[in-house]
Amino acid sequence: MKRHVRFIALICCLLLVFTSLAGCGDNAIEPVVEPAAPTPAEKTVVEPTPTEKPDVEPTPMPETGQPTSPPKNQVDESEIPQYEGYTLLWHDEFNGTSLNTDIWNIEQRRPGWTNNELQEYTMSGDNVFVRDGRLVLKAIKTQKNGKDYYTSGKVNSRKKGFLYGKVVVSAKVPEGQGLWPAIWMMPTNEGYYGNWPRCGEIDIMEVLGNQAHIAYATVHYGEPHAQQQGFKVLTDGTTFADDFHEFSLEWEPGEMRFYVDGELIHKVNDWYTSIGGEEKPYPAPFDRSFFVQMNLAVGGDWPGNPDETTDFSKAEFEIDYVRVYQKPEYDTNVKKPEKKFREPLEDGNLIYNGDFAEAEDLNDDINWKFLLFQGGQGTAEIKDGMMIIKTQNQGTVDYSVQLVQADLPMYKGKEYRISFEARASEVRDMIVCVSAPNVNWIRYFKDTLLTLSTEWQTYTYEFKMTEKDDNYGRLEFNMGNKGSTADIYIRNVRVEFIE
């Protein structure tokens, strides 16, 4: 009898199932029909995160006793500044009580992961936290196995990747030797064109803590590695550690523009990448989805390591907001611009104002430019047909005190002659070279040390250009870190073809 009951019950259940399925058929969702071809606006849709395993796995927030649910921005979008032609794609004002994990991942990295940096990136709430409406990435100095040990914070928005747009970030950097804050972008699928630098990198802001009055913006790409860098120098006695400043990028298919507080500081429209020696169609590699990330590094090849002057109680990189905008569509039919090469003057000189007849502005990017880095202090002046450089502090590297002229046309296979006259107020050394700022700073004419006397002497050098054509060769006179602050006088500078 029990078997008959079970059998009848089974029949009833099957009838109910069939009935429910038949009912669903009346309300079934019609299949979505995709258009035959994308509209221009659809070309800018954010690319999905690739299905392969990313370099950095999304990580949960650390246990800090704070709410685990994503905080709200607590800011009405109508209060967010709008830009003509753009719509707000996403933003974070950091007005919640914890990091919004709908946007951000916290990265974990071991010391020495890249650039010989010293810090361990952790998930600790001591290194990454939200305070008073700001994201704080804090570097901490501790001891491990009897040695100095550093931890810090790094976050990325990989899940918010986008293709083309405007990024606006308000931030305040820390000051101190060895501290290296950065706002930068990497491709969502780094393997598409290959590992760095072939995949491309966009550095919206980098500041070295020992020269916090200079903010750098850089684009990396290519195989071999190439880069183009611009910078903003604060000349009013303040630094980027004194207050919040706005750093922004406008990224379009054929051009990138970098700004500090609304001032254009760098523009790039000529880049490339290649795989196995085959150059990919322009604008590769910057035709793929990228994402924003921010970190505070400690030490490394560029800033050098911390020292006794570094105050880690103040080693905080504060971010007030991150806002990403996008245009409804972008014209992706772009061509790589043709290189324009400087023409020599009537007398064959490739150096403009080489006789120093014009007392030009030495702070702009026209002809001569005087630069100070890494502790260098000094002045430069054109007077009586010569350049006069007075050094107060020689700095820590040879380019700490530097006189340059860029835009020199370098043609593969061409032979060149460099000549100039120079003297010093006391016997001292100086370095001359022709560099390639856009080709990873290689040298077309090698760093050449010369010893200046107190009497005028003529110096002449010849070299052959063996690399690819470059319209941005740069003549450099490097006077830093040479054991002397004696004045230097230079006149009659020439770079010319040897026919």
Short mmCIF file of C-alpha atoms in Angstrom, two decimals:
data_model
loop_
_atom_site.label_atom_id
_atom_site.label_comp_id
_atom_site.label_asym_id
_atom_site.label_seq_id
_atom_site.Cartn_x
_atom_site.Cartn_y
_atom_site.Cartn_z
CA MET A 1 0.00 0.00 0.00
CA LYS A 2 2.84 2.36 0.89
CA ARG A 3 4.35 1.73 -2.52
CA HIS A 4 1.06 2.72 -4.23
CA VAL A 5 0.85 5.93 -2.16
CA ARG A 6 4.41 6.87 -3.04
CA PHE A 7 3.73 6.21 -6.72
CA ILE A 8 0.59 8.40 -6.75
CA ALA A 9 2.47 11.19 -4.92
CA LEU A 10 5.24 11.07 -7.51
CA ILE A 11 2.69 11.39 -10.34
CA CYS A 12 1.12 14.47 -8.67
CA CYS A 13 4.51 16.18 -8.25
CA LEU A 14 5.35 15.66 -11.91
CA LEU A 15 2.00 17.15 -12.99
CA LEU A 16 2.65 20.25 -10.85
CA VAL A 17 6.08 20.74 -12.38
CA PHE A 18 4.78 20.51 -15.94
CA THR A 19 2.00 22.97 -15.13
CA SER A 20 4.45 25.55 -13.75
CA LEU A 21 6.71 25.24 -16.77
CA ALA A 22 3.80 25.83 -19.13
CA GLY A 23 2.83 28.93 -17.17
CA CYS A 24 6.36 30.40 -17.53
CA GLY A 25 6.07 30.15 -21.28
CA ASP A 26 3.49 32.94 -21.43
CA ASN A 27 5.85 35.40 -19.64
CA ALA A 28 9.17 34.36 -21.15
CA ILE A 29 11.70 37.19 -21.74
CA GLU A 30 12.36 37.80 -25.40
CA PRO A 31 15.99 37.38 -26.46
CA VAL A 32 18.04 40.58 -26.83
CA VAL A 33 18.88 41.34 -30.47
CA GLU A 34 22.28 43.02 -30.81
CA PRO A 35 22.66 45.75 -33.42
CA ALA A 36 24.48 44.95 -36.61
CA ALA A 37 27.21 47.49 -35.91
CA PRO A 38 28.16 49.57 -32.85
CA THR A 39 27.28 53.23 -32.82
CA PRO A 40 30.10 55.72 -32.21
CA ALA A 41 29.03 56.15 -28.60
CA GLU A 42 29.32 52.41 -28.01
CA LYS A 43 32.97 52.52 -28.94
CA THR A 44 33.66 54.11 -25.58
CA VAL A 45 31.83 51.56 -23.43
CA VAL A 46 34.05 50.44 -20.58
CA GLU A 47 35.68 47.15 -21.47
CA PRO A 48 34.87 44.24 -19.16
CA THR A 49 37.48 42.84 -16.86
CA PRO A 50 39.24 40.00 -18.71
CA THR A 51 38.29 36.46 -17.82
CA GLU A 52 41.83 35.37 -17.22
CA LYS A 53 43.25 35.65 -13.73
CA PRO A 54 44.38 39.25 -13.06
CA ASP A 55 47.79 40.16 -11.69
CA VAL A 56 46.19 41.33 -8.46
CA GLU A 57 43.32 39.48 -6.88
CA PRO A 58 40.56 41.64 -5.35
CA THR A 59 41.02 41.55 -1.60
CA PRO A 60 38.49 42.01 1.18
CA MET A 61 38.81 44.84 3.67
CA PRO A 62 40.78 44.14 6.85
CA GLU A 63 39.02 43.71 10.14
CA THR A 64 39.03 47.19 11.65
CA GLY A 65 35.81 47.22 13.60
CA GLN A 66 34.29 49.47 10.93
CA PRO A 67 31.12 48.59 8.99
CA THR A 68 31.81 45.98 6.32
CA SER A 69 29.16 47.25 3.90
CA PRO A 70 30.38 49.73 1.28
CA PRO A 71 29.97 53.30 2.51
CA LYS A 72 27.88 55.76 0.56
CA ASN A 73 29.53 58.76 -1.06
CA GLN A 74 27.19 61.00 0.92
CA VAL A 75 27.57 63.62 -1.81
CA ASP A 76 24.81 64.41 -4.27
CA GLU A 77 26.16 64.05 -7.79
CA SER A 78 24.72 67.45 -8.60
CA GLU A 79 27.40 68.87 -6.27
CA ILE A 80 30.23 67.27 -8.24
CA PRO A 81 31.81 69.70 -10.74
CA GLN A 82 30.85 69.01 -14.34
CA TYR A 83 33.01 69.56 -17.42
CA GLU A 84 31.64 70.53 -20.79
CA GLY A 85 31.35 67.54 -23.08
CA TYR A 86 31.85 65.02 -20.27
CA THR A 87 29.54 63.00 -18.05
CA LEU A 88 30.50 61.60 -14.65
CA LEU A 89 31.43 57.93 -15.02
CA TRP A 90 32.27 57.16 -11.37
CA HIS A 91 33.69 58.94 -8.36
CA ASP A 92 34.64 58.51 -4.73
CA GLU A 93 34.61 61.41 -2.27
CA PHE A 94 35.76 59.16 0.62
CA ASN A 95 33.00 60.51 2.86
CA GLY A 96 32.10 57.13 4.30
CA THR A 97 33.52 55.38 7.33
CA SER A 98 35.58 52.81 5.41
CA LEU A 99 36.98 52.17 1.95
CA ASN A 100 34.33 51.51 -0.68
CA THR A 101 35.13 47.98 -1.85
CA ASP A 102 32.66 48.34 -4.71
CA ILE A 103 35.38 50.51 -6.26
CA TRP A 104 38.70 49.73 -4.61
CA ASN A 105 40.91 46.71 -4.02
CA ILE A 106 43.71 46.80 -1.45
CA GLU A 107 46.89 45.26 -2.84
CA GLN A 108 49.36 43.14 -0.92
CA ARG A 109 52.95 43.19 -2.16
CA ARG A 110 56.22 42.04 -0.67
CA PRO A 111 59.24 44.34 -0.29
CA GLY A 112 61.28 44.67 -3.48
CA TRP A 113 58.27 43.84 -5.67
CA THR A 114 59.28 46.59 -8.11
CA ASN A 115 61.85 49.39 -8.46
CA ASN A 116 63.82 47.98 -5.49
CA GLU A 117 61.28 49.60 -3.16
CA LEU A 118 61.53 48.80 0.55
CA GLN A 119 57.90 48.74 1.66
CA GLU A 120 55.51 45.85 2.12
CA TYR A 121 52.04 46.78 0.90
CA THR A 122 49.60 45.41 3.44
CA MET A 123 45.86 45.16 4.05
CA SER A 124 46.27 46.62 7.53
CA GLY A 125 43.89 49.34 8.61
CA ASP A 126 46.99 51.16 9.86
CA ASN A 127 48.28 51.53 6.30
CA VAL A 128 44.99 52.09 4.42
CA PHE A 129 42.08 53.90 6.04
CA VAL A 130 39.47 56.61 5.60
CA ARG A 131 39.63 59.62 7.92
CA ASP A 132 37.68 62.87 7.89
CA GLY A 133 36.47 62.40 4.33
CA ARG A 134 39.86 61.45 2.92
CA LEU A 135 41.60 58.25 1.94
CA VAL A 136 44.92 57.92 3.77
CA LEU A 137 47.80 55.74 2.59
CA LYS A 138 50.29 55.72 5.44
CA ALA A 139 53.90 54.51 5.46
CA ILE A 140 55.06 53.06 8.78
CA LYS A 141 58.62 52.34 9.91
CA THR A 142 59.09 49.37 12.26
CA GLN A 143 61.76 46.82 13.10
CA LYS A 144 61.99 43.25 11.83
CA ASN A 145 64.85 40.87 12.59
CA GLY A 146 66.80 43.80 13.99
CA LYS A 147 66.53 45.87 10.80
CA ASP A 148 64.33 48.75 9.65
CA TYR A 149 61.14 47.47 8.06
CA TYR A 150 58.53 49.51 6.22
CA THR A 151 54.85 48.94 5.50
CA SER A 152 52.55 51.10 3.40
CA GLY A 153 49.31 51.17 1.41
CA LYS A 154 48.31 50.67 -2.21
CA VAL A 155 44.80 50.60 -3.72
CA ASN A 156 43.53 50.01 -7.24
CA SER A 157 40.21 50.39 -9.04
CA ARG A 158 40.69 47.48 -11.44
CA LYS A 159 36.96 46.68 -11.30
CA LYS A 160 36.29 50.22 -12.61
CA GLY A 161 38.42 50.06 -15.75
CA PHE A 162 37.53 52.41 -18.61
CA LEU A 163 38.69 53.35 -22.10
CA TYR A 164 39.33 57.10 -22.59
CA GLY A 165 38.16 59.80 -20.25
CA LYS A 166 39.13 62.51 -17.79
CA VAL A 167 40.58 61.64 -14.37
CA VAL A 168 40.60 64.27 -11.62
CA VAL A 169 42.26 63.60 -8.26
CA SER A 170 42.75 65.97 -5.33
CA ALA A 171 45.66 64.91 -3.14
CA LYS A 172 48.23 66.06 -0.62
CA VAL A 173 51.58 64.31 -0.58
CA PRO A 174 53.99 63.62 2.27
CA GLU A 175 57.40 65.23 2.46
CA GLY A 176 60.56 63.35 3.35
CA GLN A 177 63.56 61.58 1.85
CA GLY A 178 62.60 58.24 0.33
CA LEU A 179 58.83 58.81 0.20
CA TRP A 180 57.27 58.33 -3.24
CA PRO A 181 53.49 58.90 -3.66
CA ALA A 182 51.89 58.16 -7.03
CA ILE A 183 48.58 58.35 -8.89
CA TRP A 184 48.84 56.16 -11.97
CA MET A 185 47.08 53.85 -14.41
CA MET A 186 47.72 50.39 -15.80
CA PRO A 187 45.79 48.31 -18.36
CA THR A 188 42.97 46.13 -17.07
CA ASN A 189 44.35 43.28 -19.18
CA GLU A 190 48.08 43.77 -18.91
CA GLY A 191 48.80 40.73 -21.03
CA TYR A 192 47.00 41.98 -24.15
CA TYR A 193 50.11 43.65 -25.59
CA GLY A 194 52.52 41.98 -23.19
CA ASN A 195 54.10 42.85 -19.89
CA TRP A 196 55.45 46.27 -19.01
CA PRO A 197 56.45 48.44 -20.79
CA ARG A 198 54.72 47.04 -23.90
CA CYS A 199 51.32 47.24 -22.16
CA GLY A 200 51.73 50.96 -21.40
CA GLU A 201 51.62 52.96 -18.17
CA ILE A 202 50.12 56.39 -17.46
CA ASP A 203 51.54 58.28 -14.47
CA ILE A 204 49.20 61.14 -13.61
CA MET A 205 51.30 62.29 -10.64
CA GLU A 206 54.53 61.28 -8.95
CA VAL A 207 56.34 63.33 -6.33
CA LEU A 208 59.67 62.61 -4.68
CA GLY A 209 59.44 63.42 -0.98
CA ASN A 210 62.83 65.13 -0.88
CA GLN A 211 61.78 67.59 -3.62
CA ALA A 212 58.09 67.92 -2.92
CA HIS A 213 57.80 71.13 -4.95
CA ILE A 214 57.99 69.13 -8.23
CA ALA A 215 55.18 66.95 -9.59
CA TYR A 216 55.89 64.65 -12.55
CA ALA A 217 53.55 63.30 -15.24
CA THR A 218 54.87 60.47 -17.42
CA VAL A 219 53.78 58.05 -20.13
CA HIS A 220 55.66 54.73 -20.49
CA TYR A 221 55.36 52.45 -23.51
CA GLY A 222 57.19 50.58 -26.22
CA GLU A 223 59.64 47.81 -26.80
CA PRO A 224 62.30 48.91 -26.13
CA HIS A 225 61.11 51.02 -23.20
CA ALA A 226 60.39 54.63 -24.03
CA GLN A 227 58.84 57.41 -21.99
CA GLN A 228 57.75 61.02 -22.19
CA GLN A 229 57.75 63.12 -19.05
CA GLY A 230 56.57 66.57 -18.04
CA PHE A 231 56.62 68.28 -14.67
CA LYS A 232 55.33 71.21 -12.69
CA VAL A 233 57.64 73.14 -10.37
CA LEU A 234 56.15 75.30 -7.62
CA THR A 235 58.24 78.46 -7.50
CA ASP A 236 56.44 80.36 -4.73
CA GLY A 237 58.21 78.60 -1.86
CA THR A 238 55.38 76.11 -1.26
CA THR A 239 55.33 72.35 -1.92
CA PHE A 240 52.72 69.78 -2.85
CA ALA A 241 52.96 68.64 0.78
CA ASP A 242 51.64 71.94 2.14
CA ASP A 243 48.09 71.66 0.79
CA PHE A 244 45.81 69.73 -1.53
CA HIS A 245 46.34 70.10 -5.27
CA GLU A 246 44.33 68.78 -8.19
CA PHE A 247 46.04 66.45 -10.64
CA SER A 248 44.19 65.48 -13.80
CA LEU A 249 44.48 63.66 -17.09
CA GLU A 250 42.51 64.00 -20.32
CA TRP A 251 42.98 60.77 -22.24
CA GLU A 252 41.77 60.59 -25.84
CA PRO A 253 42.53 58.14 -28.68
CA GLY A 254 45.37 60.22 -30.12
CA GLU A 255 46.47 62.44 -27.25
CA MET A 256 46.97 62.68 -23.50
CA ARG A 257 47.02 65.97 -21.61
CA PHE A 258 48.17 66.32 -18.01
CA TYR A 259 47.22 69.17 -15.68
CA VAL A 260 48.12 70.46 -12.22
CA ASP A 261 45.50 72.77 -10.70
CA GLY A 262 44.06 73.28 -14.17
CA GLU A 263 47.39 74.21 -15.78
CA LEU A 264 48.49 72.11 -18.74
CA ILE A 265 51.96 70.73 -17.91
CA HIS A 266 52.41 67.92 -20.43
CA LYS A 267 50.98 66.74 -23.74
CA VAL A 268 51.76 63.44 -25.46
CA ASN A 269 50.53 62.23 -28.85
CA ASP A 270 53.40 60.10 -30.18
CA TRP A 271 53.83 56.61 -28.73
CA TYR A 272 54.08 53.01 -29.91
CA THR A 273 54.32 49.42 -28.81
CA SER A 274 55.52 46.25 -30.50
CA ILE A 275 55.42 42.50 -30.05
CA GLY A 276 58.30 40.45 -31.32
CA GLY A 277 59.68 43.47 -33.15
CA GLU A 278 56.39 44.11 -34.97
CA GLU A 279 54.95 47.55 -34.19
CA LYS A 280 51.24 47.47 -33.43
CA PRO A 281 48.78 49.92 -35.05
CA TYR A 282 48.57 53.33 -33.41
CA PRO A 283 47.25 54.23 -30.85
CA ALA A 284 48.35 50.94 -29.24
CA PRO A 285 48.96 50.30 -26.38
CA PHE A 286 46.67 53.10 -25.18
CA ASP A 287 43.59 51.77 -26.96
CA ARG A 288 42.61 49.37 -24.18
CA SER A 289 40.84 49.70 -20.84
CA PHE A 290 42.98 51.13 -18.00
CA PHE A 291 42.30 51.58 -14.28
CA VAL A 292 43.39 54.08 -11.62
CA GLN A 293 45.63 53.13 -8.70
CA MET A 294 47.36 55.03 -5.90
CA ASN A 295 50.18 54.14 -3.54
CA LEU A 296 52.84 55.47 -1.23
CA ALA A 297 56.17 53.77 -1.89
CA VAL A 298 59.20 53.87 0.41
CA GLY A 299 62.65 53.94 -1.13
CA GLY A 300 63.48 52.62 -4.58
CA ASP A 301 65.68 53.40 -7.54
CA TRP A 302 64.34 56.90 -8.15
CA PRO A 303 63.79 58.55 -4.75
CA GLY A 304 66.52 56.71 -2.88
CA ASN A 305 66.05 55.28 0.60
CA PRO A 306 64.81 57.10 3.72
CA ASP A 307 67.38 58.60 6.07
CA GLU A 308 67.48 60.09 9.54
CA THR A 309 65.59 63.18 8.34
CA THR A 310 62.52 61.23 7.20
CA ASP A 311 59.65 61.80 9.65
CA PHE A 312 57.37 58.78 9.42
CA SER A 313 54.87 60.29 11.84
CA LYS A 314 53.89 62.52 8.89
CA ALA A 315 54.29 59.94 6.12
CA GLU A 316 50.70 60.11 4.91
CA PHE A 317 49.45 60.36 1.32
CA GLU A 318 45.96 61.90 1.54
CA ILE A 319 43.41 61.73 -1.28
CA ASP A 320 40.34 63.96 -1.04
CA TYR A 321 38.51 62.64 -4.11
CA VAL A 322 38.84 60.65 -7.32
CA ARG A 323 36.50 61.51 -10.21
CA VAL A 324 36.38 59.88 -13.61
CA TYR A 325 34.47 61.45 -16.49
CA GLN A 326 33.90 60.32 -20.06
CA LYS A 327 32.67 61.82 -23.32
CA PRO A 328 29.68 60.16 -24.96
CA GLU A 329 31.88 59.19 -27.92
CA TYR A 330 35.44 59.45 -29.19
CA ASP A 331 36.82 59.57 -32.70
CA THR A 332 39.05 56.50 -32.82
CA ASN A 333 40.10 57.11 -36.43
CA VAL A 334 43.44 58.66 -35.47
CA LYS A 335 46.83 58.56 -37.11
CA LYS A 336 50.23 58.74 -35.54
CA PRO A 337 51.58 62.26 -36.02
CA GLU A 338 54.57 62.67 -38.26
CA LYS A 339 57.75 63.72 -36.48
CA LYS A 340 58.80 67.28 -37.14
CA PHE A 341 62.55 67.84 -37.06
CA ARG A 342 64.21 71.14 -36.24
CA GLU A 343 65.99 72.82 -39.12
CA PRO A 344 69.53 74.16 -38.63
CA LEU A 345 70.11 77.90 -38.64
CA GLU A 346 71.65 79.60 -41.66
CA ASP A 347 75.15 78.97 -40.27
CA GLY A 348 74.38 75.26 -39.82
CA ASN A 349 74.00 75.39 -36.04
CA LEU A 350 71.32 73.10 -34.60
CA ILE A 351 71.50 75.00 -31.30
CA TYR A 352 69.26 78.05 -31.17
CA ASN A 353 70.67 81.09 -29.36
CA GLY A 354 73.97 79.29 -29.05
CA ASP A 355 75.80 82.63 -29.01
CA PHE A 356 73.59 83.82 -26.12
CA ALA A 357 72.73 87.01 -27.96
CA GLU A 358 69.22 86.90 -26.51
CA ALA A 359 68.65 87.07 -22.75
CA GLU A 360 65.82 84.56 -22.95
CA ASP A 361 63.58 83.08 -20.25
CA LEU A 362 65.43 80.06 -18.86
CA ASN A 363 62.33 78.56 -17.21
CA ASP A 364 60.27 77.89 -20.35
CA ASP A 365 60.64 75.11 -22.90
CA ILE A 366 61.96 77.34 -25.69
CA ASN A 367 65.66 76.93 -26.50
CA TRP A 368 67.70 76.97 -23.27
CA LYS A 369 66.35 75.73 -19.95
CA PHE A 370 67.96 75.75 -16.50
CA LEU A 371 66.93 72.93 -14.15
CA LEU A 372 67.49 71.99 -10.51
CA PHE A 373 66.87 68.54 -9.01
CA GLN A 374 67.75 66.42 -5.98
CA GLY A 375 68.98 69.15 -3.69
CA GLY A 376 70.59 71.32 -6.34
CA GLN A 377 70.41 75.08 -5.81
CA GLY A 378 71.64 77.76 -8.14
CA THR A 379 70.90 80.42 -10.71
CA ALA A 380 71.55 80.92 -14.40
CA GLU A 381 71.76 84.16 -16.36
CA ILE A 382 72.56 85.18 -19.93
CA LYS A 383 74.82 88.22 -19.90
CA ASP A 384 77.43 89.70 -22.26
CA GLY A 385 77.08 86.88 -24.78
CA MET A 386 77.57 84.04 -22.33
CA MET A 387 75.69 81.79 -19.92
CA ILE A 388 76.64 82.24 -16.27
CA ILE A 389 75.72 79.47 -13.81
CA LYS A 390 76.16 80.11 -10.09
CA THR A 391 75.70 77.11 -7.79
CA GLN A 392 74.77 77.40 -4.11
CA ASN A 393 74.28 73.67 -3.48
CA GLN A 394 75.69 71.01 -5.80
CA GLY A 395 72.98 68.46 -4.92
CA THR A 396 73.31 64.69 -4.86
CA VAL A 397 73.37 63.73 -8.56
CA ASP A 398 75.12 65.08 -11.65
CA TYR A 399 71.87 66.55 -13.01
CA SER A 400 71.10 68.40 -9.76
CA VAL A 401 72.32 71.53 -11.55
CA GLN A 402 71.64 71.34 -15.27
CA LEU A 403 71.54 73.46 -18.41
CA VAL A 404 69.83 71.85 -21.43
CA GLN A 405 68.53 72.50 -24.92
CA ALA A 406 66.04 69.98 -26.32
CA ASP A 407 64.44 69.36 -29.74
CA LEU A 408 67.74 68.44 -31.40
CA PRO A 409 67.18 66.43 -34.61
CA MET A 410 68.96 63.09 -34.30
CA TYR A 411 69.07 61.05 -37.52
CA LYS A 412 70.30 57.48 -37.58
CA GLY A 413 73.62 57.24 -39.42
CA LYS A 414 74.35 60.97 -39.24
CA GLU A 415 77.61 62.26 -37.76
CA TYR A 416 77.61 65.28 -35.44
CA ARG A 417 80.08 67.75 -33.96
CA ILE A 418 79.60 69.46 -30.58
CA SER A 419 81.68 72.52 -29.74
CA PHE A 420 81.64 75.24 -27.09
CA GLU A 421 83.87 77.45 -24.99
CA ALA A 422 83.85 77.29 -21.20
CA ARG A 423 85.68 78.32 -18.05
CA ALA A 424 85.07 78.36 -14.28
CA SER A 425 85.85 80.69 -11.38
CA GLU A 426 87.89 77.81 -9.92
CA VAL A 427 89.11 74.56 -11.44
CA ARG A 428 86.18 72.13 -11.43
CA ASP A 429 84.46 69.36 -13.39
CA MET A 430 81.38 69.30 -15.61
CA ILE A 431 79.66 66.64 -17.75
CA VAL A 432 78.38 67.13 -21.31
CA CYS A 433 76.18 64.67 -23.21
CA VAL A 434 73.34 64.33 -25.73
CA SER A 435 70.49 62.40 -24.14
CA ALA A 436 67.20 60.87 -25.30
CA PRO A 437 64.49 61.86 -22.78
CA ASN A 438 61.83 59.97 -24.76
CA VAL A 439 63.89 56.80 -25.20
CA ASN A 440 64.54 55.88 -21.58
CA TRP A 441 67.27 58.50 -21.26
CA ILE A 442 69.82 56.61 -23.34
CA ARG A 443 72.79 58.62 -24.58
CA TYR A 444 73.38 59.49 -28.23
CA PHE A 445 76.63 61.12 -27.12
CA LYS A 446 77.90 59.52 -23.92
CA ASP A 447 78.38 61.35 -20.62
CA THR A 448 81.77 62.98 -21.01
CA LEU A 449 83.62 64.45 -18.05
CA LEU A 450 85.72 67.55 -18.64
CA THR A 451 87.76 69.68 -16.28
CA LEU A 452 87.28 73.43 -16.58
CA SER A 453 90.09 75.85 -15.85
CA THR A 454 89.87 79.53 -15.02
CA GLU A 455 90.82 80.38 -18.61
CA TRP A 456 88.54 80.06 -21.64
CA GLN A 457 89.03 76.79 -23.48
CA THR A 458 87.36 75.37 -26.58
CA TYR A 459 85.93 71.84 -26.34
CA THR A 460 85.07 69.79 -29.44
CA TYR A 461 83.52 66.32 -29.64
CA GLU A 462 82.25 64.18 -32.51
CA PHE A 463 79.83 61.25 -32.51
CA LYS A 464 77.74 59.11 -34.82
CA MET A 465 74.02 58.60 -34.23
CA THR A 466 73.35 54.83 -34.18
CA GLU A 467 69.77 54.68 -32.86
CA LYS A 468 66.40 55.30 -34.53
CA ASP A 469 65.60 58.82 -35.73
CA ASP A 470 64.59 61.04 -32.82
CA ASN A 471 63.37 64.64 -33.01
CA TYR A 472 63.91 65.15 -29.27
CA GLY A 473 67.63 64.78 -28.65
CA ARG A 474 68.85 66.97 -25.80
CA LEU A 475 72.21 68.64 -25.23
CA GLU A 476 73.02 68.65 -21.51
CA PHE A 477 75.58 70.40 -19.34
CA ASN A 478 75.47 68.68 -15.94
CA MET A 479 77.14 70.54 -13.09
CA GLY A 480 75.77 68.83 -9.98
CA ASN A 481 77.53 66.64 -7.42
CA LYS A 482 81.03 67.34 -8.69
CA GLY A 483 82.64 68.45 -5.44
CA SER A 484 82.49 72.14 -6.33
CA THR A 485 80.11 75.07 -6.45
CA ALA A 486 82.44 77.27 -8.52
CA ASP A 487 80.74 79.49 -11.12
CA ILE A 488 80.68 78.23 -14.71
CA TYR A 489 80.73 80.37 -17.87
CA ILE A 490 79.74 78.98 -21.30
CA ARG A 491 79.63 80.62 -24.74
CA ASN A 492 79.47 79.86 -28.49
CA VAL A 493 77.67 76.51 -28.25
CA ARG A 494 77.25 74.59 -31.50
CA VAL A 495 75.88 71.22 -32.60
CA GLU A 496 76.16 70.62 -36.32
CA PHE A 497 76.13 67.90 -38.95
CA ILE A 498 79.47 66.62 -40.23
CA GLU A 499 78.99 66.46 -43.99
#
